[in-house]
């Protein structure tokens, strides 16, 4: 390498060497600069690190905050779902206690059966105020205002003219020959029957047949009536002095303290009759007091006379009497008889009479009316029907006239031992009338229920009549046969419900549809002092846990309120409407609805229910909601739904449960389409309380059976589907309702707070397809509803998940075949999806803002 290159090289290296050769101060300064730069670089890195960490902390904090918000939203959804589930609770759950919950299904069935006893189609006000008081038919002045019983038969001979007429018109009851043979053999007959059944006529006819005039032709009175005050012993002692050969004695054993003659007295009388070649018939009323007499050797029952034969005989008699006055051109008697018989066979006339069988006096009244109309003396057909209605009213008046007259007799006080408090015999006196009232109120219930209610009323009547003494009622004196005879009742085999299960029972009814209303009318309109004990008694029945008792009493209470609404409302309805128990409030609601069934009281009930719903207490609003569920408490269905909505959304939905339940009850009525349209409006409402009302009503619809809501129409197509879920029964019978119901159910299934209970309700519907024994149940309804509910892929995925869940249920798995059948019911191969649905077909409702907000 050259010197120049070396010099150049050396020159190039000089600066570096010169730097290396700097003084110590310069080196220290450089070190300080280097350290400072290092510190700055480190600080910069630390700052960058801290900035990164700060940004990370900020990001973490935001995520935590979002998570907390999500948890809070989830809790709010859970709270909303919990509140919604509470809204769908049974509105009668609060009634659970010692008496158990109220069974509305059994109550609804009882109400349908009971309303048949009271013809609300004709206003009850017309029942007793429309009948004619009297009619002059030919030469007969006929009284139609009830047969007032007299003091009984008095002593004296029976005129021969009366005996001749008796031979002409008397209709022999079944077993008449057996009665005649017994009288001939024993000389004495104790004949038992209910008053008014023709027992006295039968006794006179028997004596007329077997007694004869003396062979020497002496004019004597063959048949005599004997004063009952003397009794059997006096008749035996005075037999020879009385003369005659036939005696009729009518004993009254229903008065307190009255004792029947013993067997020795009857034997003595029979021996005396044999000595004097005479005969006697003792007529008694069936009952516990007469049982020893009728069970003895002389006792026999008098069967009733067949109604058809009795009426035909009376008609022939009436027309034969008129034929003697016939003028030229008058129709022949046979034509008149045919016309009268045609009238008697008309359904309107039979309904107006309202008695399954007629007694002699009633047949005579009806024959007079029919003959009068056939002859033209009664020109108005309505007048004829009014007269027919008065027949049952006359029977009721006869039953109650002067029942407690014996208690006011002075002798009643003297019979008590001196210084003894005694025990009142009023219970024995009042039991027959109490039984008739109980039967009018509870007709169609079990015999035991009516008998128990009659004893409760007997106590109330006895205390009201004789408050200073404890009424006595022997425990083993009831006579069911006597109760039936004295009340014109009959027993039939039937069933009653016990905790939702049918059990065999003996049911009791009046033998006549007109008698329940006639008894209640007579009781309420003519006997004011009896109202207080009857009201107390009805309040006791309102607490009875048996639907066959309290619901029948509620319907009857409504009929009584129609008779005098001011009294019934003040003393019975308003106190029960504000009661603490739901059963009493339903009792009041049913009473109001029954009154609303009459044109005369409908507007009054509408105004009261409106006032209760707007300004009433919590209990009154609850009662108003139950009354609205019957569909008669407001003028229109629209007004009813408006009122129920106001009750349901008020006070943060405090009474949303009972309001939604009664909206569902309206779906069993003909206006179901209008009700579903209104529920749909509620689900679209901007206010959440209305949305809840619509959603809760939808879920409750799926959880409700037909029996719980079907009220009045026994001919409804839903009537034979009592145990079906209501939406499936409606889908099977009213196809036009399938679309609205499916849309509502879809909305509930796609709303977060309603989803769980809606899924449970849907599962319940699916499980009802077949019964446990494999028989088909609600499958036709599911076949109609499910395709409309599963039109989209999302809906089908949900149905698939639910069916798999039901198949895998460890406690109650659904068989695979049944699940597949349900799937194909919903997903039909020919069913178009929403995407393929033809133009113009009703689309699925879009999700609302509220649903988007709650998922």
Coordinates of N, CA, C and O in Angstrom, one line a residue, residues 215-342:
X215 N -182.9 -51.6 55.3 CA -183.8 -52.4 54.5 C -185.3 -51.9 54.7 O -186.1 -52.1 53.8
X216 N -185.6 -51.3 55.8 CA -187.0 -50.9 56.0 C -187.3 -49.6 55.3 O -188.5 -49.1 55.5
X217 N -186.4 -49.0 54.6 CA -186.6 -47.8 53.9 C -186.6 -46.5 54.7 O -187.0 -45.5 54.2
X218 N -186.1 -46.6 55.9 CA -186.0 -45.4 56.8 C -185.1 -44.4 56.2 O -183.9 -44.8 55.8
X219 N -185.5 -43.2 56.2 CA -184.6 -42.1 55.6 C -183.6 -41.8 56.7 O -183.9 -41.2 57.7
X220 N -182.3 -42.1 56.4 CA -181.2 -41.7 57.3 C -180.1 -41.2 56.4 O -180.1 -41.3 55.2
X221 N -179.2 -40.5 57.1 CA -178.0 -40.0 56.5 C -176.9 -41.1 56.5 O -176.5 -41.5 57.5
X222 N -176.6 -41.6 55.3 CA -175.7 -42.8 55.2 C -174.3 -42.4 55.6 O -173.6 -43.1 56.3
X223 N -173.8 -41.3 55.0 CA -172.4 -40.9 55.2 C -172.3 -39.6 56.0 O -173.0 -38.6 55.6
X224 N -171.5 -39.5 57.0 CA -171.4 -38.3 57.8 C -170.0 -37.9 58.0 O -169.1 -38.7 58.1
X225 N -169.8 -36.6 58.1 CA -168.5 -36.0 58.4 C -168.5 -35.9 59.9 O -169.4 -35.5 60.6
X226 N -167.3 -36.2 60.5 CA -167.2 -36.1 62.0 C -166.2 -35.0 62.4 O -165.1 -34.9 61.8
X227 N -166.6 -34.3 63.4 CA -165.7 -33.2 63.9 C -164.4 -33.8 64.4 O -164.4 -34.7 65.3
X228 N -163.3 -33.4 63.9 CA -162.0 -34.0 64.3 C -161.6 -33.6 65.8 O -160.8 -34.3 66.3
X229 N -162.2 -32.6 66.4 CA -161.8 -32.2 67.7 C -162.1 -33.3 68.7 O -161.4 -33.5 69.7
X230 N -163.2 -34.1 68.5 CA -163.6 -35.1 69.4 C -162.6 -36.3 69.4 O -162.4 -37.0 70.4
X231 N -162.0 -36.6 68.3 CA -161.1 -37.7 68.2 C -161.8 -39.0 68.0 O -163.0 -39.2 68.0
X232 N -160.9 -40.1 68.0 CA -161.4 -41.4 67.8 C -162.2 -41.9 68.9 O -163.2 -42.6 68.8
X233 N -161.8 -41.6 70.2 CA -162.5 -42.2 71.3 C -163.9 -41.6 71.4 O -164.9 -42.4 71.7
X234 N -164.1 -40.3 71.1 CA -165.4 -39.8 71.2 C -166.3 -40.4 70.1 O -167.5 -40.6 70.3
X235 N -165.8 -40.6 68.9 CA -166.6 -41.2 67.8 C -167.0 -42.6 68.3 O -168.2 -43.0 68.0
X236 N -166.1 -43.4 68.9 CA -166.5 -44.8 69.3 C -167.6 -44.7 70.4 O -168.5 -45.5 70.4
X237 N -167.5 -43.7 71.3 CA -168.5 -43.6 72.3 C -169.9 -43.2 71.8 O -170.9 -43.6 72.4
X238 N -169.9 -42.3 70.8 CA -171.1 -41.7 70.4 C -171.6 -42.3 69.1 O -172.5 -41.8 68.4
X239 N -171.1 -43.5 68.7 CA -171.5 -44.1 67.4 C -172.9 -44.4 67.3 O -173.6 -44.1 66.3
X240 N -173.5 -44.9 68.3 CA -174.9 -45.3 68.3 C -175.8 -44.1 68.2 O -176.8 -44.1 67.4
X241 N -175.5 -43.0 68.9 CA -176.3 -41.8 68.9 C -176.2 -41.0 67.6 O -177.1 -40.2 67.3
X242 N -175.2 -41.2 66.9 CA -175.0 -40.4 65.6 C -175.8 -40.9 64.5 O -176.3 -40.2 63.6
X243 N -176.1 -42.2 64.4 CA -176.8 -42.8 63.3 C -175.9 -42.9 62.1 O -174.8 -42.4 62.1
X244 N -176.5 -43.4 61.0 CA -175.7 -43.5 59.8 C -174.8 -44.8 59.8 O -174.7 -45.5 60.8
X245 N -174.2 -45.0 58.7 CA -173.4 -46.2 58.6 C -172.0 -46.0 58.0 O -171.2 -46.9 57.8
X246 N -171.7 -44.7 57.6 CA -170.4 -44.4 57.1 C -169.9 -43.1 57.7 O -170.6 -42.1 57.7
X247 N -168.6 -43.0 58.2 CA -168.1 -41.9 58.8 C -166.7 -41.5 58.3 O -165.9 -42.4 58.0
X248 N -166.5 -40.2 58.1 CA -165.2 -39.7 57.6 C -164.7 -38.8 58.7 O -165.4 -37.8 59.1
X249 N -163.5 -39.1 59.1 CA -162.9 -38.3 60.2 C -161.5 -37.8 59.7 O -160.7 -38.7 59.4
X250 N -161.3 -36.5 59.6 CA -160.0 -36.0 59.1 C -159.2 -35.5 60.3 O -159.6 -34.5 60.9
X251 N -158.1 -36.2 60.7 CA -157.3 -35.8 61.9 C -156.2 -34.9 61.4 O -155.5 -35.1 60.4
X252 N -155.9 -33.9 62.2 CA -154.8 -33.0 62.0 C -153.8 -33.3 63.1 O -153.9 -33.0 64.2
X253 N -152.6 -33.8 62.6 CA -151.5 -34.2 63.5 C -150.3 -33.3 63.3 O -149.3 -33.6 63.9
X254 N -150.5 -32.2 62.6 CA -149.3 -31.3 62.4 C -149.2 -30.2 63.4 O -148.2 -29.5 63.5
X255 N -150.2 -30.0 64.2 CA -150.1 -29.0 65.3 C -149.2 -29.4 66.4 O -149.2 -30.6 66.8
X256 N -148.5 -28.5 67.0 CA -147.7 -28.8 68.2 C -148.5 -29.4 69.3 O -149.5 -28.9 69.7
X257 N -148.0 -30.5 69.8 CA -148.7 -31.2 70.9 C -149.7 -32.2 70.5 O -150.3 -32.9 71.3
X258 N -150.1 -32.2 69.2 CA -151.1 -33.2 68.7 C -150.5 -34.6 68.7 O -149.5 -34.8 68.2
X259 N -151.3 -35.5 69.3 CA -150.9 -36.9 69.3 C -151.8 -37.8 68.6 O -153.0 -37.6 68.6
X260 N -151.3 -38.8 67.8 CA -152.2 -39.7 67.1 C -152.8 -40.7 68.0 O -152.3 -41.0 69.1
X261 N -154.0 -41.2 67.6 CA -154.6 -42.3 68.5 C -153.7 -43.5 68.5 O -153.1 -43.8 67.4
X262 N -153.7 -44.2 69.6 CA -152.9 -45.5 69.6 C -153.7 -46.6 69.0 O -154.9 -46.5 68.7
X263 N -153.1 -47.7 68.9 CA -153.7 -48.9 68.3 C -154.9 -49.4 69.1 O -155.9 -49.9 68.5
X264 N -154.9 -49.3 70.4 CA -156.0 -49.7 71.2 C -157.2 -48.9 70.9 O -158.4 -49.4 70.9
X265 N -157.1 -47.6 70.7 CA -158.2 -46.7 70.4 C -158.8 -47.2 69.0 O -160.0 -47.2 68.9
X266 N -157.9 -47.5 68.1 CA -158.4 -47.9 66.8 C -159.2 -49.2 66.9 O -160.2 -49.5 66.2
X267 N -158.6 -50.1 67.7 CA -159.3 -51.4 67.8 C -160.7 -51.3 68.5 O -161.7 -51.9 68.1
X268 N -160.8 -50.4 69.5 CA -162.1 -50.1 70.1 C -163.1 -49.5 69.1 O -164.2 -49.9 69.1
X269 N -162.6 -48.6 68.3 CA -163.5 -48.0 67.3 C -163.9 -49.1 66.2 O -165.1 -49.1 65.8
X270 N -163.0 -49.9 65.8 CA -163.4 -51.0 64.8 C -164.4 -51.9 65.4 O -165.3 -52.4 64.7
X271 N -164.2 -52.3 66.7 CA -165.2 -53.2 67.3 C -166.6 -52.5 67.4 O -167.6 -53.1 67.1
X272 N -166.6 -51.2 67.7 CA -167.9 -50.5 67.8 C -168.5 -50.4 66.4 O -169.8 -50.5 66.2
X273 N -167.7 -50.2 65.4 CA -168.3 -50.1 64.0 C -168.9 -51.5 63.6 O -169.9 -51.6 63.0
X274 N -168.2 -52.6 64.0 CA -168.7 -53.9 63.7 C -170.1 -54.2 64.4 O -171.0 -54.8 63.8
X275 N -170.2 -53.7 65.6 CA -171.5 -53.9 66.4 C -172.6 -53.2 65.7 O -173.8 -53.6 65.8
X276 N -172.3 -52.0 65.1 CA -173.4 -51.2 64.5 C -173.5 -51.3 63.0 O -174.2 -50.5 62.3
X277 N -172.7 -52.3 62.4 CA -172.7 -52.5 61.0 C -172.4 -51.2 60.2 O -173.1 -50.8 59.3
X278 N -171.3 -50.6 60.7 CA -170.9 -49.3 60.1 C -169.5 -49.4 59.7 O -168.7 -50.3 60.0
X279 N -169.1 -48.3 59.0 CA -167.7 -48.2 58.5 C -167.2 -46.8 58.7 O -168.0 -45.8 58.8
X280 N -165.9 -46.7 58.8 CA -165.3 -45.4 59.0 C -163.9 -45.3 58.3 O -163.2 -46.3 58.2
X281 N -163.6 -44.1 57.8 CA -162.3 -43.8 57.2 C -161.7 -42.6 57.9 O -162.4 -41.5 57.9
X282 N -160.6 -42.8 58.4 CA -159.8 -41.7 59.1 C -158.8 -41.2 58.1 O -157.9 -42.0 57.7
X283 N -158.9 -40.0 57.7 CA -158.0 -39.3 56.8 C -156.9 -38.6 57.5 O -157.2 -37.8 58.4
X284 N -155.6 -38.9 57.2 CA -154.5 -38.3 57.9 C -153.5 -37.8 56.8 O -153.5 -38.3 55.7
X285 N -152.7 -36.8 57.2 CA -151.6 -36.3 56.3 C -150.4 -37.1 56.6 O -149.9 -37.3 57.7
X286 N -149.7 -37.6 55.5 CA -148.5 -38.4 55.7 C -147.4 -37.5 56.3 O -147.4 -36.3 56.2
X287 N -146.6 -38.2 57.1 CA -145.6 -37.5 57.9 C -145.2 -38.3 59.1 O -145.7 -39.4 59.3
X288 N -144.2 -37.8 59.8 CA -143.7 -38.5 60.9 C -144.7 -38.8 62.0 O -144.8 -39.9 62.6
X289 N -145.7 -37.9 62.2 CA -146.7 -38.1 63.2 C -147.7 -39.1 62.8 O -148.2 -39.8 63.7
X290 N -148.0 -39.3 61.5 CA -148.9 -40.3 61.1 C -148.3 -41.6 60.8 O -149.0 -42.6 60.5
X291 N -147.0 -41.7 60.8 CA -146.4 -43.0 60.5 C -146.8 -44.2 61.3 O -147.0 -45.3 60.8
X292 N -147.0 -44.0 62.7 CA -147.5 -45.2 63.5 C -148.8 -45.6 63.0 O -149.1 -46.8 63.0
X293 N -149.7 -44.7 62.6 CA -151.0 -45.1 62.2 C -151.0 -45.8 60.8 O -151.6 -46.8 60.6
X294 N -150.2 -45.3 59.9 CA -150.1 -45.9 58.6 C -149.4 -47.2 58.6 O -149.6 -48.1 57.7
X295 N -148.5 -47.4 59.6 CA -147.8 -48.7 59.7 C -148.6 -49.8 60.4 O -148.2 -50.9 60.3
X296 N -149.7 -49.4 61.0 CA -150.5 -50.4 61.7 C -151.4 -51.2 60.8 O -151.4 -51.0 59.6
X297 N -152.3 -52.0 61.4 CA -153.1 -52.9 60.6 C -154.2 -52.2 59.8 O -154.7 -52.7 58.9
X298 N -154.5 -50.9 60.2 CA -155.6 -50.2 59.6 C -155.1 -49.2 58.5 O -155.9 -48.6 57.8
X299 N -153.8 -49.0 58.5 CA -153.2 -47.9 57.7 C -153.0 -48.3 56.2 O -152.5 -49.4 56.0
X300 N -153.3 -47.4 55.3 CA -153.0 -47.6 53.9 C -152.7 -46.3 53.3 O -153.4 -45.3 53.7
X301 N -151.9 -46.2 52.2 CA -151.7 -45.0 51.5 C -152.6 -44.8 50.4 O -153.0 -45.8 49.7
X302 N -153.0 -43.6 50.1 CA -153.9 -43.3 49.0 C -153.1 -42.8 47.8 O -152.6 -41.7 47.8
X303 N -153.0 -43.6 46.7 CA -152.2 -43.2 45.5 C -152.9 -42.0 44.9 O -154.1 -41.8 44.9
X304 N -152.1 -41.2 44.1 CA -152.7 -40.0 43.4 C -153.5 -40.5 42.2 O -153.3 -41.6 41.7
X305 N -154.4 -39.7 41.7 CA -155.2 -40.0 40.5 C -154.4 -39.7 39.3 O -153.8 -38.6 39.2
X306 N -154.5 -40.5 38.2 CA -153.8 -40.1 37.0 C -154.3 -38.8 36.4 O -155.5 -38.6 36.3
X307 N -153.3 -38.0 36.0 CA -153.7 -36.6 35.6 C -154.5 -36.6 34.3 O -155.5 -35.9 34.2
X308 N -154.1 -37.4 33.3 CA -154.8 -37.3 32.0 C -156.3 -37.7 32.2 O -157.2 -37.1 31.7
X309 N -156.5 -38.8 32.9 CA -157.9 -39.3 33.1 C -158.7 -38.3 33.9 O -159.9 -38.0 33.7
X310 N -158.1 -37.7 34.9 CA -158.7 -36.7 35.8 C -159.1 -35.5 35.0 O -160.3 -35.0 35.1
X311 N -158.2 -35.0 34.2 CA -158.5 -33.8 33.4 C -159.6 -34.1 32.4 O -160.5 -33.2 32.1
X312 N -159.6 -35.2 31.7 CA -160.6 -35.6 30.7 C -162.0 -35.7 31.4 O -163.0 -35.2 30.8
X313 N -162.0 -36.2 32.5 CA -163.3 -36.3 33.2 C -163.9 -35.0 33.6 O -165.1 -34.7 33.4
X314 N -163.0 -34.1 34.1 CA -163.5 -32.8 34.4 C -163.9 -32.0 33.2 O -164.9 -31.2 33.2
X315 N -163.2 -32.2 32.1 CA -163.6 -31.5 30.9 C -165.0 -31.9 30.4 O -165.8 -31.1 30.0
X316 N -165.2 -33.2 30.4 CA -166.5 -33.8 30.0 C -167.6 -33.2 30.9 O -168.7 -32.9 30.4
X317 N -167.3 -33.1 32.2 CA -168.3 -32.6 33.1 C -168.7 -31.2 32.8 O -169.8 -30.8 32.7
X318 N -167.6 -30.4 32.6 CA -167.9 -28.9 32.3 C -168.6 -28.7 31.0 O -169.6 -28.0 30.9
X319 N -168.3 -29.5 29.9 CA -168.9 -29.3 28.7 C -170.3 -29.9 28.7 O -171.2 -29.4 27.9
X320 N -170.5 -31.0 29.4 CA -171.9 -31.6 29.5 C -172.8 -30.6 30.2 O -174.0 -30.5 29.8
X321 N -172.3 -29.9 31.2 CA -173.2 -28.9 31.9 C -173.6 -27.8 30.9 O -174.7 -27.3 31.0
X322 N -172.6 -27.4 30.1 CA -172.9 -26.3 29.1 C -173.8 -26.8 28.0 O -174.6 -26.0 27.4
X323 N -173.8 -28.1 27.7 CA -174.6 -28.6 26.5 C -176.0 -28.5 26.8 O -176.8 -28.4 25.9
X324 N -176.5 -28.5 28.1 CA -177.9 -28.4 28.4 C -178.4 -27.0 28.0 O -179.6 -26.8 27.8
X325 N -177.5 -26.0 27.9 CA -177.9 -24.6 27.5 C -177.6 -24.3 26.1 O -177.6 -23.2 25.7
X326 N -177.2 -25.3 25.3 CA -176.7 -25.1 23.9 C -177.8 -24.5 23.1 O -179.0 -24.8 23.2
X327 N -177.5 -23.5 22.2 CA -178.4 -22.9 21.3 C -178.1 -23.4 19.9 O -177.1 -24.1 19.6
X328 N -179.1 -23.1 19.0 CA -179.0 -23.6 17.6 C -177.7 -23.0 17.0 O -177.5 -21.8 17.1
X329 N -176.9 -23.8 16.4 CA -175.7 -23.3 15.7 C -174.5 -23.4 16.6 O -173.4 -23.2 16.0
X330 N -174.6 -23.8 17.8 CA -173.4 -24.0 18.7 C -172.7 -25.3 18.2 O -173.4 -26.3 17.8
X331 N -171.4 -25.4 18.4 CA -170.7 -26.6 18.0 C -171.2 -27.8 18.9 O -171.5 -27.6 20.0
X332 N -171.1 -29.0 18.3 CA -171.5 -30.2 19.1 C -170.5 -30.4 20.3 O -169.3 -30.0 20.2
X333 N -171.0 -31.1 21.3 CA -170.1 -31.3 22.5 C -168.8 -32.0 22.1 O -167.7 -31.7 22.7
X334 N -168.8 -33.0 21.2 CA -167.6 -33.7 20.9 C -166.6 -32.8 20.2 O -165.4 -32.9 20.5
X335 N -167.0 -31.8 19.4 CA -166.1 -30.9 18.8 C -165.5 -30.0 19.9 O -164.3 -29.6 19.8
X336 N -166.3 -29.5 20.8 CA -165.8 -28.7 21.9 C -164.8 -29.5 22.8 O -163.8 -28.9 23.2
X337 N -165.1 -30.7 23.0 CA -164.1 -31.5 23.8 C -162.8 -31.7 23.1 O -161.7 -31.6 23.7
X338 N -162.9 -32.0 21.8 CA -161.6 -32.1 21.0 C -160.9 -30.8 21.0 O -159.6 -30.8 21.1
X339 N -161.6 -29.6 20.9 CA -160.9 -28.4 20.9 C -160.2 -28.1 22.3 O -159.1 -27.6 22.3
X340 N -160.9 -28.4 23.3 CA -160.3 -28.2 24.7 C -159.1 -29.2 24.9 O -158.1 -28.7 25.5
X341 N -159.2 -30.4 24.4 CA -158.1 -31.3 24.6 C -156.9 -30.9 23.7 O -155.7 -31.1 24.2
X342 N -157.2 -30.3 22.6 CA -156.1 -29.8 21.8 C -155.4 -28.6 22.5 O -154.1 -28.5 22.4

